[in-house]
């Protein structure tokens, strides 16, 4: 039985009914050649996670003949399988704009995006293996704040301090430069390395960036950078503008081979599947 998933324009199939592919980061370096895509054959890097359907744990010991990959219906070659680097880097991009931090707006909604963000960060960073490193990039209005890369244990201790950051300037902190902030956070991972991951926590809105989602997508794909996201959804806002903002972030994440979940009320619930790829796994090369 073939279990399949699509990452960007590449469709993968795992030839085993016991396993399935998750459209996310961390396991694999894949080199695929496809002369039909261009006049000259080319190699590209794609990250996938392979999990046991019964235990939900990463699977080791797979070979290239355990997979098939296609681009636009044309099969491409997978050259080898290896393990991921032992020193992966995670950047958490945190939306600290007024739509997230203004508690008065959320009081009657049983909606606490800060609590949800903190819960997610604790779960996510707790799943990062020792030896990997974590950094934070917070943004509000045209302001931003970033940290150095630190061990996961120290990052857990620093969550409250990072979330308490407030811009000192007098600019409009309620506006959101999401796309520009993702690009700025990407520079923290320059030059990119296999296994690097960016995690965005935001409500998806952008009304300030001087770059577009299309430009951001191109930069992420060029860097081979998978994007994960927790999209915070205020339960009383059902406007087409809000839906379009959330959908834009969701589409961006999927195009990079990442995964996103939408969470709102009740605050203690979200799909923990998005955390799974933080665990150590195996690598395709």
PDB file of C-alpha atoms in Angstrom:
ATOM      1  CA  UNK A   1       0.000   0.000   0.000  1.00  0.00           C
ATOM      2  CA  UNK A   2       1.290   3.460  -0.870  1.00  0.00           C
ATOM      3  CA  UNK A   3       0.872   6.199   1.732  1.00  0.00           C
ATOM      4  CA  UNK A   4       1.331   9.626   0.168  1.00  0.00           C
ATOM      5  CA  UNK A   5       1.764  13.305   0.945  1.00  0.00           C
ATOM      6  CA  UNK A   6       2.518  16.421  -1.102  1.00  0.00           C
ATOM      7  CA  UNK A   7       5.312  18.823  -0.139  1.00  0.00           C
ATOM      8  CA  UNK A   8       5.243  21.887  -2.339  1.00  0.00           C
ATOM      9  CA  UNK A   9       5.095  20.481  -5.889  1.00  0.00           C
ATOM     10  CA  UNK A  10       6.637  17.118  -4.955  1.00  0.00           C
ATOM     11  CA  UNK A  11       4.395  14.161  -4.122  1.00  0.00           C
ATOM     12  CA  UNK A  12       5.870  11.440  -1.880  1.00  0.00           C
ATOM     13  CA  UNK A  13       4.691   7.911  -1.250  1.00  0.00           C
ATOM     14  CA  UNK A  14       5.885   5.531   1.470  1.00  0.00           C
ATOM     15  CA  UNK A  15       5.582   1.930   0.310  1.00  0.00           C
ATOM     16  CA  UNK A  16       4.422   0.432   3.590  1.00  0.00           C
ATOM     17  CA  UNK A  17       0.953   0.358   5.133  1.00  0.00           C
ATOM     18  CA  UNK A  18       2.412   0.643   8.650  1.00  0.00           C
ATOM     19  CA  UNK A  19       3.900   4.072   8.099  1.00  0.00           C
ATOM     20  CA  UNK A  20       2.742   7.427   6.904  1.00  0.00           C
ATOM     21  CA  UNK A  21       4.372  10.666   5.866  1.00  0.00           C
ATOM     22  CA  UNK A  22       3.782  13.915   7.684  1.00  0.00           C
ATOM     23  CA  UNK A  23       4.134  17.057   5.574  1.00  0.00           C
ATOM     24  CA  UNK A  24       6.703  18.677   7.878  1.00  0.00           C
ATOM     25  CA  UNK A  25      10.270  19.290   8.739  1.00  0.00           C
ATOM     26  CA  UNK A  26      13.115  17.488  10.413  1.00  0.00           C
ATOM     27  CA  UNK A  27      13.795  14.115   9.107  1.00  0.00           C
ATOM     28  CA  UNK A  28      15.114  14.020   5.708  1.00  0.00           C
ATOM     29  CA  UNK A  29      17.524  15.415   3.178  1.00  0.00           C
ATOM     30  CA  UNK A  30      16.276  14.363  -0.236  1.00  0.00           C
ATOM     31  CA  UNK A  31      18.177  14.902  -3.496  1.00  0.00           C
ATOM     32  CA  UNK A  32      15.871  14.551  -6.490  1.00  0.00           C
ATOM     33  CA  UNK A  33      16.813  14.796 -10.172  1.00  0.00           C
ATOM     34  CA  UNK A  34      14.214  15.638 -12.785  1.00  0.00           C
ATOM     35  CA  UNK A  35      15.344  16.593 -16.287  1.00  0.00           C
ATOM     36  CA  UNK A  36      11.744  17.279 -17.249  1.00  0.00           C
ATOM     37  CA  UNK A  37      11.621  20.236 -14.843  1.00  0.00           C
ATOM     38  CA  UNK A  38      14.359  22.124 -16.671  1.00  0.00           C
ATOM     39  CA  UNK A  39      16.805  21.758 -19.520  1.00  0.00           C
ATOM     40  CA  UNK A  40      19.504  20.706 -17.069  1.00  0.00           C
ATOM     41  CA  UNK A  41      18.951  18.133 -14.293  1.00  0.00           C
ATOM     42  CA  UNK A  42      18.982  19.684 -10.849  1.00  0.00           C
ATOM     43  CA  UNK A  43      19.081  18.640  -7.207  1.00  0.00           C
ATOM     44  CA  UNK A  44      16.830  19.962  -4.466  1.00  0.00           C
ATOM     45  CA  UNK A  45      16.465  19.430  -0.731  1.00  0.00           C
ATOM     46  CA  UNK A  46      13.148  18.392   0.771  1.00  0.00           C
ATOM     47  CA  UNK A  47      12.441  17.500   4.404  1.00  0.00           C
ATOM     48  CA  UNK A  48       9.904  14.844   5.363  1.00  0.00           C
ATOM     49  CA  UNK A  49       8.956  13.003   8.539  1.00  0.00           C
ATOM     50  CA  UNK A  50       8.122   9.293   8.523  1.00  0.00           C
ATOM     51  CA  UNK A  51       6.086   7.975  11.443  1.00  0.00           C
ATOM     52  CA  UNK A  52       4.848   4.565  12.505  1.00  0.00           C
ATOM     53  CA  UNK A  53       1.075   4.568  12.180  1.00  0.00           C
ATOM     54  CA  UNK A  54       0.641   2.588  15.385  1.00  0.00           C
ATOM     55  CA  UNK A  55       3.119   4.265  17.731  1.00  0.00           C
ATOM     56  CA  UNK A  56       3.338   7.735  16.119  1.00  0.00           C
ATOM     57  CA  UNK A  57       7.127   7.540  16.498  1.00  0.00           C
ATOM     58  CA  UNK A  58       9.771   8.312  13.836  1.00  0.00           C
ATOM     59  CA  UNK A  59      11.023   5.306  11.880  1.00  0.00           C
ATOM     60  CA  UNK A  60      14.719   4.590  11.352  1.00  0.00           C
ATOM     61  CA  UNK A  61      16.411   2.312   8.854  1.00  0.00           C
ATOM     62  CA  UNK A  62      14.509   3.311   5.702  1.00  0.00           C
ATOM     63  CA  UNK A  63      16.195   3.284   2.295  1.00  0.00           C
ATOM     64  CA  UNK A  64      15.543   5.249  -0.874  1.00  0.00           C
ATOM     65  CA  UNK A  65      13.593   2.308  -2.346  1.00  0.00           C
ATOM     66  CA  UNK A  66      11.072   2.701   0.496  1.00  0.00           C
ATOM     67  CA  UNK A  67       9.846   5.910  -1.169  1.00  0.00           C
ATOM     68  CA  UNK A  68       8.591   7.211  -4.468  1.00  0.00           C
ATOM     69  CA  UNK A  69       8.478  10.883  -5.448  1.00  0.00           C
ATOM     70  CA  UNK A  70       6.784  12.660  -8.334  1.00  0.00           C
ATOM     71  CA  UNK A  71       6.749  16.207  -9.695  1.00  0.00           C
ATOM     72  CA  UNK A  72       3.663  17.028 -11.777  1.00  0.00           C
ATOM     73  CA  UNK A  73       3.034  13.306 -12.227  1.00  0.00           C
ATOM     74  CA  UNK A  74       6.600  12.527 -13.369  1.00  0.00           C
ATOM     75  CA  UNK A  75       8.623  10.198 -11.156  1.00  0.00           C
ATOM     76  CA  UNK A  76      11.968  11.552  -9.931  1.00  0.00           C
ATOM     77  CA  UNK A  77      14.924   9.682  -8.455  1.00  0.00           C
ATOM     78  CA  UNK A  78      15.758   9.541  -4.748  1.00  0.00           C
ATOM     79  CA  UNK A  79      19.467   9.000  -4.313  1.00  0.00           C
ATOM     80  CA  UNK A  80      20.020   7.896  -0.711  1.00  0.00           C
ATOM     81  CA  UNK A  81      18.823   7.927   2.890  1.00  0.00           C
ATOM     82  CA  UNK A  82      20.804   9.250   5.855  1.00  0.00           C
ATOM     83  CA  UNK A  83      20.219  10.738   9.313  1.00  0.00           C
ATOM     84  CA  UNK A  84      19.619  14.426  10.043  1.00  0.00           C
ATOM     85  CA  UNK A  85      22.301  16.620  11.586  1.00  0.00           C
ATOM     86  CA  UNK A  86      22.639  16.405  15.352  1.00  0.00           C
ATOM     87  CA  UNK A  87      22.731  20.171  15.844  1.00  0.00           C
ATOM     88  CA  UNK A  88      19.534  21.452  14.277  1.00  0.00           C
ATOM     89  CA  UNK A  89      18.397  25.051  14.793  1.00  0.00           C
ATOM     90  CA  UNK A  90      14.859  26.227  15.594  1.00  0.00           C
ATOM     91  CA  UNK A  91      13.664  29.834  15.339  1.00  0.00           C
ATOM     92  CA  UNK A  92      10.310  30.663  16.938  1.00  0.00           C
ATOM     93  CA  UNK A  93       8.741  33.746  15.318  1.00  0.00           C
ATOM     94  CA  UNK A  94       6.305  35.295  17.812  1.00  0.00           C
ATOM     95  CA  UNK A  95       3.610  37.817  16.905  1.00  0.00           C
ATOM     96  CA  UNK A  96       3.473  40.320  19.804  1.00  0.00           C
ATOM     97  CA  UNK A  97       1.227  42.858  18.103  1.00  0.00           C
ATOM     98  CA  UNK A  98      -1.863  44.295  19.749  1.00  0.00           C
ATOM     99  CA  UNK A  99      -4.229  41.744  18.219  1.00  0.00           C
ATOM    100  CA  UNK A 100      -2.413  39.108  20.305  1.00  0.00           C
ATOM    101  CA  UNK A 101      -1.413  40.956  23.482  1.00  0.00           C
ATOM    102  CA  UNK A 102      -4.416  43.239  24.140  1.00  0.00           C
ATOM    103  CA  UNK A 103      -6.181  41.240  26.857  1.00  0.00           C
ATOM    104  CA  UNK A 104      -9.131  43.666  27.097  1.00  0.00           C
ATOM    105  CA  UNK A 105     -10.190  42.664  23.588  1.00  0.00           C
ATOM    106  CA  UNK A 106     -10.287  38.991  24.563  1.00  0.00           C
ATOM    107  CA  UNK A 107     -11.772  39.107  28.059  1.00  0.00           C
ATOM    108  CA  UNK A 108     -15.344  38.113  27.213  1.00  0.00           C
ATOM    109  CA  UNK A 109     -14.390  35.586  24.537  1.00  0.00           C
ATOM    110  CA  UNK A 110     -12.696  32.925  26.660  1.00  0.00           C
ATOM    111  CA  UNK A 111      -9.860  33.454  24.212  1.00  0.00           C
ATOM    112  CA  UNK A 112      -6.352  33.941  25.559  1.00  0.00           C
ATOM    113  CA  UNK A 113      -3.805  33.912  22.716  1.00  0.00           C
ATOM    114  CA  UNK A 114      -0.913  34.604  25.098  1.00  0.00           C
ATOM    115  CA  UNK A 115      -1.802  31.552  27.188  1.00  0.00           C
ATOM    116  CA  UNK A 116      -2.155  29.471  24.047  1.00  0.00           C
ATOM    117  CA  UNK A 117       1.176  30.742  22.709  1.00  0.00           C
ATOM    118  CA  UNK A 118       2.960  29.898  25.956  1.00  0.00           C
ATOM    119  CA  UNK A 119       1.381  26.450  26.126  1.00  0.00           C
ATOM    120  CA  UNK A 120       2.480  25.736  22.575  1.00  0.00           C
ATOM    121  CA  UNK A 121       6.021  26.996  23.186  1.00  0.00           C
ATOM    122  CA  UNK A 122       6.412  24.796  26.260  1.00  0.00           C
ATOM    123  CA  UNK A 123       5.175  21.734  24.376  1.00  0.00           C
ATOM    124  CA  UNK A 124       7.263  22.451  21.288  1.00  0.00           C
ATOM    125  CA  UNK A 125      10.551  23.298  22.995  1.00  0.00           C
ATOM    126  CA  UNK A 126      10.155  20.354  25.372  1.00  0.00           C
ATOM    127  CA  UNK A 127      10.129  18.110  22.277  1.00  0.00           C
ATOM    128  CA  UNK A 128      13.388  19.561  20.879  1.00  0.00           C
ATOM    129  CA  UNK A 129      16.215  17.045  21.471  1.00  0.00           C
ATOM    130  CA  UNK A 130      19.259  17.971  23.508  1.00  0.00           C
ATOM    131  CA  UNK A 131      22.032  19.193  21.265  1.00  0.00           C
ATOM    132  CA  UNK A 132      19.685  21.253  19.090  1.00  0.00           C
ATOM    133  CA  UNK A 133      19.414  24.985  19.717  1.00  0.00           C
ATOM    134  CA  UNK A 134      16.515  27.433  19.921  1.00  0.00           C
ATOM    135  CA  UNK A 135      16.191  31.178  19.262  1.00  0.00           C
ATOM    136  CA  UNK A 136      13.248  33.593  19.444  1.00  0.00           C
ATOM    137  CA  UNK A 137      12.206  36.439  17.134  1.00  0.00           C
ATOM    138  CA  UNK A 138       9.413  38.657  18.463  1.00  0.00           C
ATOM    139  CA  UNK A 139       7.747  41.453  16.495  1.00  0.00           C
ATOM    140  CA  UNK A 140       5.151  44.180  17.007  1.00  0.00           C
ATOM    141  CA  UNK A 141       4.483  46.988  14.565  1.00  0.00           C
ATOM    142  CA  UNK A 142       7.764  47.919  12.903  1.00  0.00           C
ATOM    143  CA  UNK A 143       9.738  46.768  15.945  1.00  0.00           C
ATOM    144  CA  UNK A 144      11.384  43.407  16.564  1.00  0.00           C
ATOM    145  CA  UNK A 145      13.560  41.634  19.099  1.00  0.00           C
ATOM    146  CA  UNK A 146      15.682  38.527  18.648  1.00  0.00           C
ATOM    147  CA  UNK A 147      17.726  36.296  20.940  1.00  0.00           C
ATOM    148  CA  UNK A 148      20.849  34.203  20.559  1.00  0.00           C
ATOM    149  CA  UNK A 149      20.611  30.459  19.952  1.00  0.00           C
ATOM    150  CA  UNK A 150      20.457  28.606  23.262  1.00  0.00           C
ATOM    151  CA  UNK A 151      19.879  25.085  24.537  1.00  0.00           C
ATOM    152  CA  UNK A 152      16.228  23.929  24.830  1.00  0.00           C
ATOM    153  CA  UNK A 153      16.340  23.823  28.646  1.00  0.00           C
ATOM    154  CA  UNK A 154      17.416  27.481  28.793  1.00  0.00           C
ATOM    155  CA  UNK A 155      14.834  28.412  26.163  1.00  0.00           C
ATOM    156  CA  UNK A 156      12.089  26.945  28.356  1.00  0.00           C
ATOM    157  CA  UNK A 157      13.258  29.137  31.227  1.00  0.00           C
ATOM    158  CA  UNK A 158      13.258  32.222  29.005  1.00  0.00           C
ATOM    159  CA  UNK A 159       9.747  31.876  27.508  1.00  0.00           C
ATOM    160  CA  UNK A 160       8.079  34.304  29.919  1.00  0.00           C
ATOM    161  CA  UNK A 161      10.810  36.905  29.494  1.00  0.00           C
ATOM    162  CA  UNK A 162      10.628  36.655  25.703  1.00  0.00           C
ATOM    163  CA  UNK A 163       6.844  37.014  25.718  1.00  0.00           C
ATOM    164  CA  UNK A 164       7.026  40.015  28.059  1.00  0.00           C
ATOM    165  CA  UNK A 165       9.124  41.980  25.559  1.00  0.00           C
ATOM    166  CA  UNK A 166       7.495  45.277  24.564  1.00  0.00           C
ATOM    167  CA  UNK A 167       8.715  47.764  21.958  1.00  0.00           C
ATOM    168  CA  UNK A 168      10.072  50.996  23.412  1.00  0.00           C
ATOM    169  CA  UNK A 169       9.258  53.142  20.395  1.00  0.00           C
ATOM    170  CA  UNK A 170       6.116  55.236  19.893  1.00  0.00           C
ATOM    171  CA  UNK A 171       5.076  53.665  16.609  1.00  0.00           C
ATOM    172  CA  UNK A 172       1.845  51.770  16.045  1.00  0.00           C
ATOM    173  CA  UNK A 173       2.353  48.440  17.828  1.00  0.00           C
ATOM    174  CA  UNK A 174      -1.069  47.173  16.771  1.00  0.00           C
ATOM    175  CA  UNK A 175      -0.060  46.800  13.141  1.00  0.00           C
ATOM    176  CA  UNK A 176       1.617  43.607  11.980  1.00  0.00           C
ATOM    177  CA  UNK A 177       4.597  43.103   9.668  1.00  0.00           C
ATOM    178  CA  UNK A 178       4.328  39.312   9.473  1.00  0.00           C
ATOM    179  CA  UNK A 179       5.953  38.731   6.077  1.00  0.00           C
ATOM    180  CA  UNK A 180       8.872  41.079   6.759  1.00  0.00           C
ATOM    181  CA  UNK A 181       9.391  39.459  10.165  1.00  0.00           C
ATOM    182  CA  UNK A 182       9.557  35.965   8.674  1.00  0.00           C
ATOM    183  CA  UNK A 183      12.240  37.164   6.268  1.00  0.00           C
ATOM    184  CA  UNK A 184      14.155  38.839   9.102  1.00  0.00           C
ATOM    185  CA  UNK A 185      13.973  35.633  11.150  1.00  0.00           C
ATOM    186  CA  UNK A 186      15.201  33.660   8.142  1.00  0.00           C
ATOM    187  CA  UNK A 187      18.429  35.686   8.245  1.00  0.00           C
ATOM    188  CA  UNK A 188      19.074  34.229  11.705  1.00  0.00           C
ATOM    189  CA  UNK A 189      19.533  30.873   9.947  1.00  0.00           C
ATOM    190  CA  UNK A 190      21.932  32.134   7.307  1.00  0.00           C
ATOM    191  CA  UNK A 191      23.522  30.206   5.785  1.00  0.00           C
ATOM    192  CA  UNK A 192      20.738  27.620   5.982  1.00  0.00           C
ATOM    193  CA  UNK A 193      21.564  24.060   7.017  1.00  0.00           C
ATOM    194  CA  UNK A 194      19.589  20.822   6.520  1.00  0.00           C
ATOM    195  CA  UNK A 195      17.325  20.345   9.524  1.00  0.00           C
ATOM    196  CA  UNK A 196      16.762  24.057  10.236  1.00  0.00           C
ATOM    197  CA  UNK A 197      13.150  24.909  11.074  1.00  0.00           C
ATOM    198  CA  UNK A 198      11.159  28.110  11.569  1.00  0.00           C
ATOM    199  CA  UNK A 199       8.004  28.106  13.699  1.00  0.00           C
ATOM    200  CA  UNK A 200       5.538  31.009  13.414  1.00  0.00           C
ATOM    201  CA  UNK A 201       2.883  31.798  16.034  1.00  0.00           C
ATOM    202  CA  UNK A 202       0.528  34.497  14.742  1.00  0.00           C
ATOM    203  CA  UNK A 203      -3.064  35.296  13.821  1.00  0.00           C
ATOM    204  CA  UNK A 204      -1.901  35.549  10.216  1.00  0.00           C
ATOM    205  CA  UNK A 205      -2.623  39.223   9.623  1.00  0.00           C
ATOM    206  CA  UNK A 206      -0.190  41.568   7.858  1.00  0.00           C
ATOM    207  CA  UNK A 207      -0.865  45.268   7.292  1.00  0.00           C
ATOM    208  CA  UNK A 208       2.624  46.726   7.453  1.00  0.00           C
ATOM    209  CA  UNK A 209       5.214  44.683   5.505  1.00  0.00           C
ATOM    210  CA  UNK A 210       6.956  46.100   2.461  1.00  0.00           C
ATOM    211  CA  UNK A 211       7.308  42.570   1.031  1.00  0.00           C
ATOM    212  CA  UNK A 212       4.599  40.186  -0.176  1.00  0.00           C
ATOM    213  CA  UNK A 213       3.752  36.619   0.756  1.00  0.00           C
ATOM    214  CA  UNK A 214       4.916  35.564  -2.724  1.00  0.00           C
ATOM    215  CA  UNK A 215       8.354  37.080  -2.102  1.00  0.00           C
ATOM    216  CA  UNK A 216       8.595  35.377   1.287  1.00  0.00           C
ATOM    217  CA  UNK A 217       7.613  32.047  -0.237  1.00  0.00           C
ATOM    218  CA  UNK A 218      10.359  32.366  -2.840  1.00  0.00           C
ATOM    219  CA  UNK A 219      12.992  33.126  -0.194  1.00  0.00           C
ATOM    220  CA  UNK A 220      11.947  30.176   1.976  1.00  0.00           C
ATOM    221  CA  UNK A 221      11.903  27.752  -0.945  1.00  0.00           C
ATOM    222  CA  UNK A 222      15.270  29.009  -2.147  1.00  0.00           C
ATOM    223  CA  UNK A 223      16.712  28.376   1.317  1.00  0.00           C
ATOM    224  CA  UNK A 224      15.004  24.967   1.583  1.00  0.00           C
ATOM    225  CA  UNK A 225      13.439  26.163   4.826  1.00  0.00           C
ATOM    226  CA  UNK A 226      10.290  24.390   6.103  1.00  0.00           C
ATOM    227  CA  UNK A 227       7.868  26.570   8.025  1.00  0.00           C
ATOM    228  CA  UNK A 228       5.585  25.394  10.831  1.00  0.00           C
ATOM    229  CA  UNK A 229       2.810  27.526  12.297  1.00  0.00           C
ATOM    230  CA  UNK A 230       0.287  27.818  15.085  1.00  0.00           C
ATOM    231  CA  UNK A 231      -2.377  30.150  13.688  1.00  0.00           C
ATOM    232  CA  UNK A 232      -4.327  31.904  16.460  1.00  0.00           C
ATOM    233  CA  UNK A 233      -7.965  32.457  15.536  1.00  0.00           C
ATOM    234  CA  UNK A 234     -10.110  34.842  17.589  1.00  0.00           C
ATOM    235  CA  UNK A 235     -13.500  33.075  17.752  1.00  0.00           C
ATOM    236  CA  UNK A 236     -15.721  36.130  17.220  1.00  0.00           C
ATOM    237  CA  UNK A 237     -14.000  37.376  14.072  1.00  0.00           C
ATOM    238  CA  UNK A 238     -15.393  35.625  11.012  1.00  0.00           C
ATOM    239  CA  UNK A 239     -14.706  38.284   8.392  1.00  0.00           C
ATOM    240  CA  UNK A 240     -13.425  37.394   4.948  1.00  0.00           C
ATOM    241  CA  UNK A 241     -10.353  39.521   5.703  1.00  0.00           C
ATOM    242  CA  UNK A 242      -9.497  37.383   8.725  1.00  0.00           C
ATOM    243  CA  UNK A 243     -10.064  34.151   6.814  1.00  0.00           C
ATOM    244  CA  UNK A 244      -7.885  35.367   3.957  1.00  0.00           C
ATOM    245  CA  UNK A 245      -5.098  36.347   6.398  1.00  0.00           C
ATOM    246  CA  UNK A 246      -5.143  32.935   8.050  1.00  0.00           C
ATOM    247  CA  UNK A 247      -5.325  31.170   4.702  1.00  0.00           C
ATOM    248  CA  UNK A 248      -2.337  33.118   3.358  1.00  0.00           C
ATOM    249  CA  UNK A 249      -0.159  31.965   6.255  1.00  0.00           C
ATOM    250  CA  UNK A 250      -1.508  28.417   5.964  1.00  0.00           C
ATOM    251  CA  UNK A 251      -0.736  28.318   2.218  1.00  0.00           C
ATOM    252  CA  UNK A 252       2.763  29.676   2.799  1.00  0.00           C
ATOM    253  CA  UNK A 253       3.458  26.972   5.382  1.00  0.00           C
ATOM    254  CA  UNK A 254       2.212  24.167   3.132  1.00  0.00           C
ATOM    255  CA  UNK A 255       4.247  25.417   0.158  1.00  0.00           C
ATOM    256  CA  UNK A 256       7.456  25.023   2.166  1.00  0.00           C
ATOM    257  CA  UNK A 257       6.701  21.436   3.190  1.00  0.00           C
ATOM    258  CA  UNK A 258       5.562  22.470   6.645  1.00  0.00           C
ATOM    259  CA  UNK A 259       2.385  22.057   8.632  1.00  0.00           C
ATOM    260  CA  UNK A 260       0.011  24.462  10.390  1.00  0.00           C
ATOM    261  CA  UNK A 261      -2.808  24.162  12.890  1.00  0.00           C
ATOM    262  CA  UNK A 262      -5.487  26.748  13.704  1.00  0.00           C
ATOM    263  CA  UNK A 263      -6.363  27.203  17.381  1.00  0.00           C
ATOM    264  CA  UNK A 264      -8.788  29.505  19.149  1.00  0.00           C
ATOM    265  CA  UNK A 265     -11.231  28.611  21.883  1.00  0.00           C
ATOM    266  CA  UNK A 266     -11.013  26.760  24.203  1.00  0.00           C
ATOM    267  CA  UNK A 267      -7.473  27.960  24.813  1.00  0.00           C
ATOM    268  CA  UNK A 268      -6.061  24.669  26.032  1.00  0.00           C
ATOM    269  CA  UNK A 269      -6.775  22.782  22.807  1.00  0.00           C
ATOM    270  CA  UNK A 270      -4.782  22.492  19.614  1.00  0.00           C
ATOM    271  CA  UNK A 271      -3.625  19.634  17.422  1.00  0.00           C
ATOM    272  CA  UNK A 272      -0.349  18.416  18.959  1.00  0.00           C
ATOM    273  CA  UNK A 273       0.494  16.644  15.690  1.00  0.00           C
ATOM    274  CA  UNK A 274       2.358  19.776  14.641  1.00  0.00           C
ATOM    275  CA  UNK A 275       4.877  19.084  17.439  1.00  0.00           C
ATOM    276  CA  UNK A 276       5.769  15.556  16.281  1.00  0.00           C
ATOM    277  CA  UNK A 277       8.515  16.475  13.768  1.00  0.00           C
ATOM    278  CA  UNK A 278      10.573  18.169  16.501  1.00  0.00           C
ATOM    279  CA  UNK A 279      11.705  14.719  17.586  1.00  0.00           C
ATOM    280  CA  UNK A 280      14.875  13.156  16.226  1.00  0.00           C
ATOM    281  CA  UNK A 281      14.369  11.090  13.081  1.00  0.00           C
ATOM    282  CA  UNK A 282      16.172   9.838   9.987  1.00  0.00           C
ATOM    283  CA  UNK A 283      17.477  11.667   6.867  1.00  0.00           C
ATOM    284  CA  UNK A 284      17.286  11.118   3.094  1.00  0.00           C
ATOM    285  CA  UNK A 285      20.238  12.201   0.989  1.00  0.00           C
TER     286      UNK A 285
END
